[in-house]
């Protein structure tokens, strides 16, 4: 018997440390709608599956594979979806810059870390989950360690 898609969504959400409200906000549905998906009372449309897959860093077909998701809906899913948030992109760029700064002169390191402190402050509103907040705090610590 195939796994219920709602069970998979609930497990993935929990693994990311997201509440139902946080995940629902990321995919632009209500918390009640997400609860209904997780409990199996409703079946998500293609748009919602695609957005959920992006949050979970999966392709849409990977998310529904092996579940009871209707084949007629699965065949209409896009092959790929955006997997990363702006916050994740910026933190990856920070990692790149911090590696580069290992051999940079002190004056350059001070300027770059100052710019990153400002950018990290601007990114704070994008931290919408416990995981995002922790990643942002870790980034702030790493920038402070360079200075």
CSV table of C-alpha atoms in Angstrom, one decimal:
chain,number,residue,atom,x,y,z
A,1,UNK,CA,0.0,0.0,0.0
A,2,UNK,CA,1.5,3.4,-1.0
A,3,UNK,CA,2.4,5.9,1.6
A,4,UNK,CA,0.0,8.8,2.1
A,5,UNK,CA,1.4,12.1,0.7
A,6,UNK,CA,0.1,13.9,3.8
A,7,UNK,CA,2.2,11.7,6.1
A,8,UNK,CA,5.3,12.4,3.9
A,9,UNK,CA,4.6,16.2,4.0
A,10,UNK,CA,4.2,16.1,7.8
A,11,UNK,CA,7.4,14.1,8.2
A,12,UNK,CA,9.4,16.4,5.9
A,13,UNK,CA,8.0,19.5,7.6
A,14,UNK,CA,8.9,18.2,11.1
A,15,UNK,CA,12.4,17.2,9.8
A,16,UNK,CA,12.9,20.9,8.8
A,17,UNK,CA,11.8,22.2,12.1
A,18,UNK,CA,8.8,24.0,10.6
A,19,UNK,CA,5.4,24.5,12.2
A,20,UNK,CA,2.3,24.0,10.1
A,21,UNK,CA,1.9,27.8,10.1
A,22,UNK,CA,5.4,28.4,8.9
A,23,UNK,CA,5.2,25.9,6.1
A,24,UNK,CA,1.7,27.1,5.1
A,25,UNK,CA,3.0,30.7,4.9
A,26,UNK,CA,5.9,29.6,2.6
A,27,UNK,CA,3.5,27.9,0.1
A,28,UNK,CA,0.7,30.6,0.4
A,29,UNK,CA,-2.0,28.3,1.9
A,30,UNK,CA,-3.7,28.5,5.2
A,31,UNK,CA,-2.6,26.5,8.2
A,32,UNK,CA,-5.9,24.7,8.1
A,33,UNK,CA,-5.5,23.8,4.5
A,34,UNK,CA,-2.0,22.3,5.3
A,35,UNK,CA,-3.5,20.4,8.2
A,36,UNK,CA,-6.1,18.9,5.9
A,37,UNK,CA,-3.3,17.9,3.5
A,38,UNK,CA,-1.3,16.2,6.2
A,39,UNK,CA,-4.3,14.4,7.6
A,40,UNK,CA,-5.3,13.1,4.2
A,41,UNK,CA,-8.7,15.0,4.2
A,42,UNK,CA,-7.7,16.8,1.0
A,43,UNK,CA,-5.3,16.2,-1.9
A,44,UNK,CA,-3.0,19.1,-2.9
A,45,UNK,CA,-3.1,20.6,-6.4
A,46,UNK,CA,-0.1,20.7,-8.7
A,47,UNK,CA,0.8,24.2,-7.6
A,48,UNK,CA,0.9,23.3,-4.0
A,49,UNK,CA,2.9,20.1,-4.6
A,50,UNK,CA,5.4,22.1,-6.6
A,51,UNK,CA,5.8,24.8,-3.9
A,52,UNK,CA,6.1,22.1,-1.2
A,53,UNK,CA,8.7,20.3,-3.2
A,54,UNK,CA,10.8,23.5,-3.4
A,55,UNK,CA,10.7,24.0,0.3
A,56,UNK,CA,11.7,20.4,0.9
A,57,UNK,CA,14.6,20.7,-1.7
A,58,UNK,CA,13.0,18.0,-3.9
A,59,UNK,CA,11.6,17.8,-7.4
A,60,UNK,CA,7.8,17.6,-7.5
A,61,UNK,CA,7.8,14.0,-8.8
A,62,UNK,CA,10.2,13.0,-6.0
A,63,UNK,CA,7.8,14.4,-3.4
A,64,UNK,CA,4.8,12.3,-4.7
A,65,UNK,CA,6.7,9.2,-5.9
A,66,UNK,CA,5.6,6.1,-4.0
A,67,UNK,CA,2.5,7.9,-2.5
A,68,UNK,CA,-1.2,7.6,-3.2
A,69,UNK,CA,-1.1,11.0,-5.1
A,70,UNK,CA,-3.3,10.6,-8.2
A,71,UNK,CA,-1.4,9.7,-11.3
A,72,UNK,CA,-3.5,12.1,-13.4
A,73,UNK,CA,-2.2,15.0,-11.2
A,74,UNK,CA,1.3,13.7,-11.0
A,75,UNK,CA,1.7,13.7,-14.8
A,76,UNK,CA,0.9,17.4,-14.9
A,77,UNK,CA,3.7,18.3,-12.3
A,78,UNK,CA,6.7,20.2,-13.6
A,79,UNK,CA,9.9,18.3,-13.9
A,80,UNK,CA,11.9,20.8,-11.7
A,81,UNK,CA,11.2,23.5,-9.2
A,82,UNK,CA,13.1,26.3,-7.5
A,83,UNK,CA,14.7,24.7,-4.4
A,84,UNK,CA,16.4,27.5,-2.6
A,85,UNK,CA,15.3,30.7,-0.9
A,86,UNK,CA,17.0,34.0,-1.1
A,87,UNK,CA,18.3,33.6,2.4
A,88,UNK,CA,19.9,30.3,1.5
A,89,UNK,CA,21.5,31.9,-1.6
A,90,UNK,CA,22.9,34.8,0.5
A,91,UNK,CA,24.3,32.4,3.1
A,92,UNK,CA,26.0,30.4,0.3
A,93,UNK,CA,27.5,33.6,-1.0
A,94,UNK,CA,28.7,34.4,2.5
A,95,UNK,CA,30.4,31.0,2.8
A,96,UNK,CA,32.2,31.8,-0.5
A,97,UNK,CA,33.3,35.2,0.7
A,98,UNK,CA,34.5,33.8,4.1
A,99,UNK,CA,36.7,31.2,2.3
A,100,UNK,CA,38.1,34.0,0.1
A,101,UNK,CA,38.9,36.2,3.1
A,102,UNK,CA,41.1,33.5,4.6
A,103,UNK,CA,44.0,34.9,2.5
A,104,UNK,CA,42.9,38.5,2.3
A,105,UNK,CA,44.6,41.5,3.9
A,106,UNK,CA,43.1,42.7,7.2
A,107,UNK,CA,41.7,45.9,5.7
A,108,UNK,CA,39.8,44.0,3.0
A,109,UNK,CA,38.5,41.6,5.6
A,110,UNK,CA,37.2,44.4,7.8
A,111,UNK,CA,35.4,46.1,4.9
A,112,UNK,CA,33.9,42.8,3.6
A,113,UNK,CA,32.7,41.7,7.1
A,114,UNK,CA,31.2,45.1,7.7
A,115,UNK,CA,29.2,44.8,4.5
A,116,UNK,CA,28.1,41.3,5.5
A,117,UNK,CA,27.0,42.4,9.0
A,118,UNK,CA,24.7,44.9,7.3
A,119,UNK,CA,23.5,42.4,4.7
A,120,UNK,CA,22.7,39.8,7.4
A,121,UNK,CA,20.7,42.4,9.3
A,122,UNK,CA,18.7,43.1,6.2
A,123,UNK,CA,18.1,39.3,5.7
A,124,UNK,CA,16.6,38.9,9.2
A,125,UNK,CA,13.0,39.2,8.1
A,126,UNK,CA,13.5,36.3,5.7
A,127,UNK,CA,14.3,34.0,8.5
A,128,UNK,CA,10.8,32.5,8.9
A,129,UNK,CA,11.6,29.2,10.6
A,130,UNK,CA,13.7,27.9,13.5
A,131,UNK,CA,16.1,26.5,11.0
A,132,UNK,CA,16.5,29.8,9.2
A,133,UNK,CA,17.0,31.8,12.4
A,134,UNK,CA,19.7,29.3,13.5
A,135,UNK,CA,21.4,29.6,10.1
A,136,UNK,CA,21.4,33.4,10.3
A,137,UNK,CA,22.8,33.4,13.9
A,138,UNK,CA,25.5,31.0,12.8
A,139,UNK,CA,26.4,33.3,9.9
A,140,UNK,CA,26.6,36.3,12.3
A,141,UNK,CA,29.0,34.3,14.5
A,142,UNK,CA,31.2,33.3,11.6
A,143,UNK,CA,31.4,36.9,10.4
A,144,UNK,CA,32.2,38.1,13.9
A,145,UNK,CA,35.0,35.5,14.1
A,146,UNK,CA,36.7,37.0,11.1
A,147,UNK,CA,36.7,40.6,12.4
